[in-house]
CSV table of C-alpha atoms and ligand atoms in Angstrom, one decimal:
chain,number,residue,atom,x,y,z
A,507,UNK,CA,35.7,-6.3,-11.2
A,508,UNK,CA,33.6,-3.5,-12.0
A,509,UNK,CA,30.3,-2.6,-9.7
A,510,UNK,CA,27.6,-4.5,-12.0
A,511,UNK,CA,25.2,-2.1,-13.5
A,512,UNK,CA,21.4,-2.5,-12.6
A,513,UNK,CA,19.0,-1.0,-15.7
A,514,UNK,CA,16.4,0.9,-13.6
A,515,UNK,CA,12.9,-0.1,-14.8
A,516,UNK,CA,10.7,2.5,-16.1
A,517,UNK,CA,7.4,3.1,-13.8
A,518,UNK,CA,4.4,2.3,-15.3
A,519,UNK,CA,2.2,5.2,-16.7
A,520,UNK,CA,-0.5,6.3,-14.1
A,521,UNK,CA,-3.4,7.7,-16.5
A,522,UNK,CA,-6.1,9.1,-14.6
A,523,UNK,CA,-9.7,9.3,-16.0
A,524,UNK,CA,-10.2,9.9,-19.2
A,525,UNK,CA,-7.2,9.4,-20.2
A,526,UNK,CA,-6.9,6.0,-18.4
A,527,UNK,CA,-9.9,4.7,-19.7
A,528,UNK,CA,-8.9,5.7,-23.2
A,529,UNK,CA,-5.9,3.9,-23.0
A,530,UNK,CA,-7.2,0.8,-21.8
A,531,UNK,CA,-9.7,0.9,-24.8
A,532,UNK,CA,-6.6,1.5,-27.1
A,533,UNK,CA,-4.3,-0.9,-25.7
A,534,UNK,CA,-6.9,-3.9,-25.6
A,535,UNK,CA,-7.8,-2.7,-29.3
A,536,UNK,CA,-4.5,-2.9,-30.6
A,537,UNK,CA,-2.5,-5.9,-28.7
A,538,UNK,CA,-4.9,-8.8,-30.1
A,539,UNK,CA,-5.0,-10.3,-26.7
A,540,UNK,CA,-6.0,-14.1,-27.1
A,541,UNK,CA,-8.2,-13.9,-23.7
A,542,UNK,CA,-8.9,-11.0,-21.2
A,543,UNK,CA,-9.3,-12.0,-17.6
A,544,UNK,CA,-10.8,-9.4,-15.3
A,545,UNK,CA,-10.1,-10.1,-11.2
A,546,UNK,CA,-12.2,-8.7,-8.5
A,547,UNK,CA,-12.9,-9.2,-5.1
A,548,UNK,CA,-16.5,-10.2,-3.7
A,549,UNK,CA,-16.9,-6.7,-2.8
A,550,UNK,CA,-15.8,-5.0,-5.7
A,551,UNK,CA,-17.6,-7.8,-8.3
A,552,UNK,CA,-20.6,-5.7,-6.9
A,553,UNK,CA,-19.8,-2.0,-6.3
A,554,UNK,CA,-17.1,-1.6,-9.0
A,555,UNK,CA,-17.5,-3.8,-11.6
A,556,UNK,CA,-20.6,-1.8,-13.0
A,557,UNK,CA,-18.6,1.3,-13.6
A,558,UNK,CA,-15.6,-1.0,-15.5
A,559,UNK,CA,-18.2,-2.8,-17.4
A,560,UNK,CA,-18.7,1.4,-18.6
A,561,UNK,CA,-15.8,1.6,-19.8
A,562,UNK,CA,-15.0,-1.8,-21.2
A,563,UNK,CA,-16.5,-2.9,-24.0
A,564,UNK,CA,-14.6,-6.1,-24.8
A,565,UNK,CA,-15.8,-9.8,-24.1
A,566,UNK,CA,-13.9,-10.7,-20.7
A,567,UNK,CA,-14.0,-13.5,-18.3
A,568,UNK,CA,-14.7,-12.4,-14.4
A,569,UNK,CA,-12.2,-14.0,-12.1
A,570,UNK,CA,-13.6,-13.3,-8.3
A,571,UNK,CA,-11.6,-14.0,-4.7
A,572,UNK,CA,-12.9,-13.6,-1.4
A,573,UNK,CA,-12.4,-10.1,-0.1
A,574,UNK,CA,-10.3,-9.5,2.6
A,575,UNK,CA,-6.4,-9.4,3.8
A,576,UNK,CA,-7.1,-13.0,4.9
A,577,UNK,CA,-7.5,-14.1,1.3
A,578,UNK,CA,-4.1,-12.7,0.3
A,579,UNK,CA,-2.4,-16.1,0.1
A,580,UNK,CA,-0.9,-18.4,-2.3
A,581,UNK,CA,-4.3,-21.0,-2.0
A,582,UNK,CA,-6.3,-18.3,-3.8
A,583,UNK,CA,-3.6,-17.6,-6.0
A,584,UNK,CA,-4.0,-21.4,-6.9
A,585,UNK,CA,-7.2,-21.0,-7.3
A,586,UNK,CA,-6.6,-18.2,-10.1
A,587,UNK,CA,-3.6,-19.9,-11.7
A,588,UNK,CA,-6.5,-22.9,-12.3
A,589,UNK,CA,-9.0,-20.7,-13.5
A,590,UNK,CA,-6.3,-19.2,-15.7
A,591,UNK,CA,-5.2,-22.5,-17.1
A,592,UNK,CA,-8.5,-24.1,-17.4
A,593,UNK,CA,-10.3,-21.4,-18.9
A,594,UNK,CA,-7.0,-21.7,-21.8
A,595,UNK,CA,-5.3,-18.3,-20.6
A,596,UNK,CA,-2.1,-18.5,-23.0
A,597,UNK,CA,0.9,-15.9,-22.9
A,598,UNK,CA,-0.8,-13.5,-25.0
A,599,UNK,CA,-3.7,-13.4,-22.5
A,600,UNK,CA,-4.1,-10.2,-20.2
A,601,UNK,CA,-5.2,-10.1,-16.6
A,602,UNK,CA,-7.1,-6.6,-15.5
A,603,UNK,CA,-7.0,-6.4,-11.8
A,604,UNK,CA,-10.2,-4.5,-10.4
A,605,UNK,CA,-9.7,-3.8,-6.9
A,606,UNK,CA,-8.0,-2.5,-3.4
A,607,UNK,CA,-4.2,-3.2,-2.6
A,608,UNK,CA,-5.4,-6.9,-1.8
A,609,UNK,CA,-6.8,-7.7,-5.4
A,610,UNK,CA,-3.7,-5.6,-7.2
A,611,UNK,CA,-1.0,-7.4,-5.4
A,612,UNK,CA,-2.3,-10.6,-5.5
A,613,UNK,CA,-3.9,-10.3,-8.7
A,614,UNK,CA,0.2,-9.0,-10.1
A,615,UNK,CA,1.3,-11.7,-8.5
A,616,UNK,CA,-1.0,-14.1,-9.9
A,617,UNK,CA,-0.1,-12.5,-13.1
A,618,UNK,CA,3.8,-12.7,-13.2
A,619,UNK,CA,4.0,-16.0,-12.5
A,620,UNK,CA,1.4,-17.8,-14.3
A,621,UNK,CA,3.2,-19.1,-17.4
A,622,UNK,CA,5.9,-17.1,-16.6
A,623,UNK,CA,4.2,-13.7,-16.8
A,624,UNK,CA,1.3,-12.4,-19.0
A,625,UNK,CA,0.4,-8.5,-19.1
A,626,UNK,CA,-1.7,-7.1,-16.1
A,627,UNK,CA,-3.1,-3.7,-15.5
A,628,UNK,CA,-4.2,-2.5,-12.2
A,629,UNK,CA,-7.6,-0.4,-12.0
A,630,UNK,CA,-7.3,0.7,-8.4
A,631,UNK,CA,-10.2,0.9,-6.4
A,632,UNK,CA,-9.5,1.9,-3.3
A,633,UNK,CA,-7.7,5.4,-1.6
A,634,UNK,CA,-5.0,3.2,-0.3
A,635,UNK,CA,-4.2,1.5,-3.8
A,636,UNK,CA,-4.8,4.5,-5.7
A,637,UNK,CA,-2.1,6.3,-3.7
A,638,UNK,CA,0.1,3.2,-3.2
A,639,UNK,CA,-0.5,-0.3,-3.7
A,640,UNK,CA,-1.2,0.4,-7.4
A,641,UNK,CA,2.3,2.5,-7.7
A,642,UNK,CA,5.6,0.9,-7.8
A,643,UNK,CA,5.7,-2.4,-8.9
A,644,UNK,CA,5.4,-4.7,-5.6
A,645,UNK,CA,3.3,-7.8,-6.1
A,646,UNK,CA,3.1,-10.5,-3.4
A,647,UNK,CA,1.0,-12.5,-0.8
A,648,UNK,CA,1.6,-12.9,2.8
A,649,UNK,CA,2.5,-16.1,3.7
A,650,UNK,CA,3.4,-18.2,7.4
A,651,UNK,CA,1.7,-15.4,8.9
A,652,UNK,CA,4.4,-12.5,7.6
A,653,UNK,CA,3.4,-10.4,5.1
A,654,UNK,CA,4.1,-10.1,1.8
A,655,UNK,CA,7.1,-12.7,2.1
A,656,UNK,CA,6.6,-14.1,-1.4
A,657,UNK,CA,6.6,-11.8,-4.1
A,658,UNK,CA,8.0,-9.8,-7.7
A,659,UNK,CA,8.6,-6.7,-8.5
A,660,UNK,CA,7.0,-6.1,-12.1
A,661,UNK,CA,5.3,-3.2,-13.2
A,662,UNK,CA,1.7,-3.7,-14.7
A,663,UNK,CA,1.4,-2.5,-18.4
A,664,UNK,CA,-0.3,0.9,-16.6
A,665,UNK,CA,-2.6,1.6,-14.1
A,666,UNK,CA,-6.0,3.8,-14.5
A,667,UNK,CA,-7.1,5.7,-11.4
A,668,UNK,CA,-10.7,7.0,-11.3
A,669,UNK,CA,-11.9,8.6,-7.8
A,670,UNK,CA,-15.2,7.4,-9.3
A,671,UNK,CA,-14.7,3.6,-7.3
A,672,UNK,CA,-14.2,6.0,-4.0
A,673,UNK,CA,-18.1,6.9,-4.2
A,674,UNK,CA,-18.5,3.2,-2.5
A,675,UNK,CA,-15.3,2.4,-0.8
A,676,UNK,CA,-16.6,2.7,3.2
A,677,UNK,CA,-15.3,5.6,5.4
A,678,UNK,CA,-13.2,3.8,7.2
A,679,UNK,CA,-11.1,2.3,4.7
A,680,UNK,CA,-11.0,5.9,3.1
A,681,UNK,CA,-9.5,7.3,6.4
A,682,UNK,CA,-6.7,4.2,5.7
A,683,UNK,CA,-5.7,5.5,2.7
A,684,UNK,CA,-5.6,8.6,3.8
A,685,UNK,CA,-2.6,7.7,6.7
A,686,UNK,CA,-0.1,6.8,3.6
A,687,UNK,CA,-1.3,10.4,1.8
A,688,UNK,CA,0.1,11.8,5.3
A,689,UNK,CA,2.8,9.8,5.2
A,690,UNK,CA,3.8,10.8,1.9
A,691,UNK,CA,3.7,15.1,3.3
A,692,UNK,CA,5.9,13.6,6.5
A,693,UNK,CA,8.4,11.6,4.3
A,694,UNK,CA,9.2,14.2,1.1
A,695,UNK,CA,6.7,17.6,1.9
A,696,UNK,CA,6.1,19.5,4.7
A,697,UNK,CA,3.9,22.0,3.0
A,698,UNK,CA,1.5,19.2,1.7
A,699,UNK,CA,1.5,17.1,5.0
A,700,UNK,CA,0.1,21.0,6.5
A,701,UNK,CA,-2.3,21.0,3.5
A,702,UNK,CA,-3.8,17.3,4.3
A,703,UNK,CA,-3.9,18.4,8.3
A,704,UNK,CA,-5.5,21.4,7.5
A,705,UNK,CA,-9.1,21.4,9.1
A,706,UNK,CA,-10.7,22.7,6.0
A,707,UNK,CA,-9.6,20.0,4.1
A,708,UNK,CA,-12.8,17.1,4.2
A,709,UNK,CA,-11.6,13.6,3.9
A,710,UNK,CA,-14.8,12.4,2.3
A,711,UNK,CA,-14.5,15.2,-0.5
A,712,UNK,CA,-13.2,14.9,-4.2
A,713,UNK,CA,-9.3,14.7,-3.2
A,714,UNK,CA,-8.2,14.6,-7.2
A,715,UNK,CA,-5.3,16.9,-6.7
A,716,UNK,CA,-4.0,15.0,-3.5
A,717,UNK,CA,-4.1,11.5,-4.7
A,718,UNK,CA,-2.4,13.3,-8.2
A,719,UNK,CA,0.1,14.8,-5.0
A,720,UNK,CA,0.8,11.8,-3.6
A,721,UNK,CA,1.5,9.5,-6.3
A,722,UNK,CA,3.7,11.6,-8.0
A,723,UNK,CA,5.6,11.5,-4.4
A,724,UNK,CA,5.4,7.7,-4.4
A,725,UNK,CA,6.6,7.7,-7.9
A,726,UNK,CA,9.6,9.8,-7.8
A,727,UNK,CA,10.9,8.3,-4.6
A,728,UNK,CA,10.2,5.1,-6.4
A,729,UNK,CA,11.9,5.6,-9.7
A,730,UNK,CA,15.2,6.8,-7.9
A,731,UNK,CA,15.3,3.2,-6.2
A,732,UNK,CA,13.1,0.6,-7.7
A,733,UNK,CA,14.2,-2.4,-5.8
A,734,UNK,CA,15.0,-0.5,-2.1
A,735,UNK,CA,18.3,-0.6,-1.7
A,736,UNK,CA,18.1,3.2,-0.1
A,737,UNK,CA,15.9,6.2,-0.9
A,738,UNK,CA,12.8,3.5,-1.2
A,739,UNK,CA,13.1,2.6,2.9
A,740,UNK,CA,11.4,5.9,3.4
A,741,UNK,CA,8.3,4.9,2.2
A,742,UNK,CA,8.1,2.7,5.2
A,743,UNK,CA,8.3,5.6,8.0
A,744,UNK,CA,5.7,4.2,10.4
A,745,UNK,CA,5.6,0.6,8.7
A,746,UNK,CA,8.2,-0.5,10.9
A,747,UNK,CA,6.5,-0.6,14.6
A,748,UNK,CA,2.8,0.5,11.9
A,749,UNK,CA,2.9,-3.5,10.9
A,750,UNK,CA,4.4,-5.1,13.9
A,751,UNK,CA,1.3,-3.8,15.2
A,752,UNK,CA,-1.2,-4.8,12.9
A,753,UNK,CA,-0.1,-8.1,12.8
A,754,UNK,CA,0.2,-8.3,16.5
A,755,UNK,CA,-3.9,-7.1,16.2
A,756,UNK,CA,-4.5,-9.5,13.3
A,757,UNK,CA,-3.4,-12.7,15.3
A,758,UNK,CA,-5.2,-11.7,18.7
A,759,UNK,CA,-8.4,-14.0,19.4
A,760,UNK,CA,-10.1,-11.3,20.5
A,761,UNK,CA,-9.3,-8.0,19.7
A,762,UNK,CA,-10.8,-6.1,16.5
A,763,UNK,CA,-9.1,-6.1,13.2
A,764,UNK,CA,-6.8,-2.6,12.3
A,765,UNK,CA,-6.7,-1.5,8.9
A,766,UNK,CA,-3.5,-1.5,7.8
A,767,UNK,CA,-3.6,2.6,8.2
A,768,UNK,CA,-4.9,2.8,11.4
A,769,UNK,CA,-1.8,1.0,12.3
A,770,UNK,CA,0.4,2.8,10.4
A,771,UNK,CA,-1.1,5.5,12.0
A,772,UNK,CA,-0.4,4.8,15.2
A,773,UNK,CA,3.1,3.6,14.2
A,774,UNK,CA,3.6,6.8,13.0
A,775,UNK,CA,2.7,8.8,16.1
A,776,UNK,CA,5.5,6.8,18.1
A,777,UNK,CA,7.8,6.5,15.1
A,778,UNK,CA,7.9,10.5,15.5
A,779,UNK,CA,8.2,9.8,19.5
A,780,UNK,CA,11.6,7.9,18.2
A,781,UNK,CA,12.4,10.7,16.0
A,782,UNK,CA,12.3,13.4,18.7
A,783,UNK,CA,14.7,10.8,20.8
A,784,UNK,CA,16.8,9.9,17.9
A,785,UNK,CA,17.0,11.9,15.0
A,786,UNK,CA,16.7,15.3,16.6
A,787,UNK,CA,12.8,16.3,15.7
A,788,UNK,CA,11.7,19.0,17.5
A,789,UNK,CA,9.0,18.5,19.8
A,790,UNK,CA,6.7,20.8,18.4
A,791,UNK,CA,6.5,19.1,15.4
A,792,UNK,CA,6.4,15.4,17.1
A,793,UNK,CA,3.3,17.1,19.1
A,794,UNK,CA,1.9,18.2,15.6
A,795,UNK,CA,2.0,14.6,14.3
A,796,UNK,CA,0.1,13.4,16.9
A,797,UNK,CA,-2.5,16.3,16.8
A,798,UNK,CA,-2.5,15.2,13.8
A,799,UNK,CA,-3.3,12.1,13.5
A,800,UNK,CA,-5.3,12.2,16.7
A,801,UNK,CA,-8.1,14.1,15.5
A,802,UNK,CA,-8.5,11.5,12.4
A,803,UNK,CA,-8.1,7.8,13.8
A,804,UNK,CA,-9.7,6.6,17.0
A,805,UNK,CA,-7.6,5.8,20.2
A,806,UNK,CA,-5.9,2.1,20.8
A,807,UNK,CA,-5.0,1.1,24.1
A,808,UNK,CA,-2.0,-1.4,24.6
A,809,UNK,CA,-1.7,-3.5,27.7
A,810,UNK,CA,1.6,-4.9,28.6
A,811,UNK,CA,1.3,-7.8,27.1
A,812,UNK,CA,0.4,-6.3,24.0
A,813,UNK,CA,3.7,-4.2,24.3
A,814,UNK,CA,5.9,-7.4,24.8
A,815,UNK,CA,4.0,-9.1,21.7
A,816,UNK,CA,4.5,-6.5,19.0
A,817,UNK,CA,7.8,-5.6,20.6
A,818,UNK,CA,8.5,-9.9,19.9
A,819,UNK,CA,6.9,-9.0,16.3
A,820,UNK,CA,9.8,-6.6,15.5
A,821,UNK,CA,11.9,-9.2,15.4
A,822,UNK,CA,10.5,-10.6,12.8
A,823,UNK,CA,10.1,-7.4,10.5
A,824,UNK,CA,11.4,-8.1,6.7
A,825,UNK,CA,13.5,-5.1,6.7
A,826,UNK,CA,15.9,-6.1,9.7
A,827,UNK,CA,19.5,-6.9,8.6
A,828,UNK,CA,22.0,-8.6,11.4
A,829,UNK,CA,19.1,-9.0,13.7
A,830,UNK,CA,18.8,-5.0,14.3
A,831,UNK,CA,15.5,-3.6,14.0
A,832,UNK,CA,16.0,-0.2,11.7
A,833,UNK,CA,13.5,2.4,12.0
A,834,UNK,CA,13.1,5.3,9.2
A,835,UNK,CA,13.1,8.4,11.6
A,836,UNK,CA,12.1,11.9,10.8
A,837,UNK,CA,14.9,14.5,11.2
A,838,UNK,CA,11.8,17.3,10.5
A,839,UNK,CA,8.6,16.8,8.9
A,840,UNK,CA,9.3,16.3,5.2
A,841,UNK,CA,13.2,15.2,6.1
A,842,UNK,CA,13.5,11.4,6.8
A,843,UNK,CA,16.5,9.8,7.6
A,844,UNK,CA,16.9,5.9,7.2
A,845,UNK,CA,18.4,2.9,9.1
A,846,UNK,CA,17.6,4.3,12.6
A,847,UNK,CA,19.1,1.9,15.4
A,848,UNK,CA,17.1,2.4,18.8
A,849,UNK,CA,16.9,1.4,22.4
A,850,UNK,CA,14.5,-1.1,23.9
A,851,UNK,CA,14.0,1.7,26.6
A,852,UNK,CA,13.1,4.5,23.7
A,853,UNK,CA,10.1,2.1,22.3
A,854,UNK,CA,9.1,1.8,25.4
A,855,UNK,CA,9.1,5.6,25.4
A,856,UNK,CA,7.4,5.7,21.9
A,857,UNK,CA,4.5,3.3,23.6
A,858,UNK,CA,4.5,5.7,26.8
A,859,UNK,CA,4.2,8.8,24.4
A,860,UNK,CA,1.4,7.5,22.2
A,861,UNK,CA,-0.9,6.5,25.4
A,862,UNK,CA,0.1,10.2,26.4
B,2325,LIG,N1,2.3,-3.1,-3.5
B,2325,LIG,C1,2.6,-2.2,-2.7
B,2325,LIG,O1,3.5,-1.4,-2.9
B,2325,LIG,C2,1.6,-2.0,-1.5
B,2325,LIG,C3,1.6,-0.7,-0.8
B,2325,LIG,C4,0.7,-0.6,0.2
B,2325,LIG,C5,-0.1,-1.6,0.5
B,2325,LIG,N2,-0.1,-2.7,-0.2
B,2325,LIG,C6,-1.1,-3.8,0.1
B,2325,LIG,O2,-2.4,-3.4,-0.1
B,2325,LIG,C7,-3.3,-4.1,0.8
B,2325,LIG,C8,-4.2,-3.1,1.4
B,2325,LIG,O3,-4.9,-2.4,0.4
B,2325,LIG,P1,-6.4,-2.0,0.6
B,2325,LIG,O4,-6.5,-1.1,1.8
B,2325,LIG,O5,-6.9,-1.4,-0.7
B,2325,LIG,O6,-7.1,-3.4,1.0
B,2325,LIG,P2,-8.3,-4.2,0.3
B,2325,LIG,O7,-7.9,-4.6,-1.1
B,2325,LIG,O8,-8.6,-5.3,1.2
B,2325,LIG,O9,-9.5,-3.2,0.2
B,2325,LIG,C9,-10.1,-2.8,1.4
B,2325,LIG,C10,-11.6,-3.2,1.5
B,2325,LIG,O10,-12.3,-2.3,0.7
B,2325,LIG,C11,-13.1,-3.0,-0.3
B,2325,LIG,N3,-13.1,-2.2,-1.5
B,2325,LIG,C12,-12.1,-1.8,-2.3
B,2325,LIG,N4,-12.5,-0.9,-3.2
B,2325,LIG,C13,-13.8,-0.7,-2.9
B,2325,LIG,C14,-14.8,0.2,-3.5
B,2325,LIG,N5,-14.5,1.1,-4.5
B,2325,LIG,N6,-16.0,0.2,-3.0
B,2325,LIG,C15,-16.3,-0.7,-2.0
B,2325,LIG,N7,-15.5,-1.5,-1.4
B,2325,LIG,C16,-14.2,-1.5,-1.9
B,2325,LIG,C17,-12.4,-4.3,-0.5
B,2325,LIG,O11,-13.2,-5.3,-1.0
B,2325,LIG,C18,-11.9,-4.6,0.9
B,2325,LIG,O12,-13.0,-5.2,1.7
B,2325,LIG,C19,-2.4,-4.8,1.8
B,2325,LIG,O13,-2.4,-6.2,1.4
B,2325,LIG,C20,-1.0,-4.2,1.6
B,2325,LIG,O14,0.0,-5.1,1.9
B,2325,LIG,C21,0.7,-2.9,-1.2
B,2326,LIG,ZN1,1.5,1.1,4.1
């Protein structure tokens, strides 16, 4: 029998702007929508939905969640599918997700399943979505404590990227988004990893060309392998040890929440440690990712215990096949290398190195 072929889907336009805000007028103009559903979170319902309502001069109804990682389950999706339903959402209806990663995810989610799938467009407000969440098609909730465990992949009819929403989006979550932008430089471009290190570069400026940089990265690497059954895995460099800890943080009575890219962050600081030890990076350039990140995210300490619970948390990582953790390992910043096997003794290393 011959391999069976797999039809690559197209990824969905990315308009930015203008040109995004166009389309959506067009699109909504010409597809006689029956109803037009618009989902924030508490957060953006306030600091975004101003600038949409700008823009969007058709009769909607406003579909809010609670903000937050915590809220990215399937009881809120219930919630939505009952709004949906009650308020008479039919096939033909639309669904424009106004929001961070959280709302776009959920809210695709939300969107492909609810009577089998009505058309959604993302409107991402935050640096990490922008760059991407919004990019690539994954929908999902966490669920039993794992994240994104249920899920589609479906692209959203486009998505419309305005750095306008960053005016309000707080520093910190700016800086989070920023950790995938660097990931992007370590995983497919050296020269625009040195750019985004560069210390005339200001994190809090207009960063038009770099979230234009980034996403085009996340797009091609994307389009070559939809549903990750290769090239895709590189996209998680970091993600690996990034979530174990940020999960491990998430569940701990007392410690303070990470954002998902100060984890990833630190993930990829020993992920590079793993590199050097694996996958032949040269040491300069491990020290240059953690200069690197260093000077942007604020030092974590890990006690032992911490180290045995995340290293527990591994285990459980989506991506393992045959009950082997596999890393995504730099051979040279911009070169990654994928399904990386390594020793209990070189995490330990990679811990060692990052309290360093
Ligand atoms: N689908 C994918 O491929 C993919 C990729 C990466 C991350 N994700 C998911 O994305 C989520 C993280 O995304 P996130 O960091 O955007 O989280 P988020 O949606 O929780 O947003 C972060 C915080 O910023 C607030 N916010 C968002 N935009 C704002 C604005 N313009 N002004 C003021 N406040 C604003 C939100 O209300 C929230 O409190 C995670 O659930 C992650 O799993 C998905
Ligand atoms: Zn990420």
């Amino acid at each position: 029998m011959g391999k069976k072929k797999i039809d690559k889907p197209s990824i969905s336009t990315i308009l930015y702007t203008e040109k995004g805000w166009n389309r959506l007028d067009e699109t909504v103009g010409s597809n006689q929508y029956t109803s037009i559903f618009v989902l924030t979170d508490s957060n953006t319902k306030t600091d975004c939905l101003p600038l949409f309502d700008n823009h969007f001069q058709y009769a909607y109804t406003l579909l809010t969640m609670e903000a937050g990682e915590t809220n990215k389950h399937l009881a809120t999706c219930e919630d939505l599918w009952a709004s949906l339903s009650d308020q008479g959402a039919d096939r033909n209806s639309l669904l424009i997700n106004l929001g961070g990663g959280v709302v776009t995810d959920l809210g695709g989610f939300v969107s492909c399943t609810y009577k089998r799938g009505i058309d959604f467009i993302n409107i991402p407000t935050s640096l990490l979505a922008m760059v991407d969440a919004s990019v690539g098609g994954k929908t999902g909730v966490d669920f039993q404590g794992l994240k994104n465990q249920i899920g589609i992949i479906k692209e959203p009819e486009f998505v419309v990227i305005d750095q306008v929403f960053l005016q309000t989006l707080p520093p910190d979550e700016r800086r989070s988004g920023y950790a995938e932008m660097l990931k992007h430089g370590l995983i497919a471009d050296a020269d625009y990893f040195s750019m985004l290190s560069s210390n005339s570069i200001d994190i809090n400026d207009q960063l038009t060309d770099h979230i234009r940089q980034s996403v085009s990265i996340k797009s091609q690497v994307v389009t070559e392998d939809p549903f990750e059954q290769g090239l895709r895995k590189i996209l998680n460099y970091g993600h690996t040890l990034g979530h174990a800890i940020e999960t491990h943080f998430l569940e701990h009575p007392t410690k303070d929440r990470l954002l998902h890219g100060e984890a990833i962050a630190i993930g990829m600081i020993m992920e590079a440690e793993l590199s050097c030890r694996t996958t032949n990076l040269t040491v300069e350039e491990r020290d240059q990712i953690k200069t690197v990140f260093s000077s942007i995210y604020d030092p974590v300490s890990f006690a032992e215990s911490d180290v045995i619970a995340i290293k527990g948390l591994l285990r459980h990582d989506k991506k393992n096949q045959s009950n082997q953790v596999r890393f995504v390992l730099l051979q040279a910043i911009g070169k990654p290398v994928i399904d990386c096997l390594v020793s209990e003794e070189d995490i330990n290393a990679a811990f060692q190195f990052y309290a360093d």
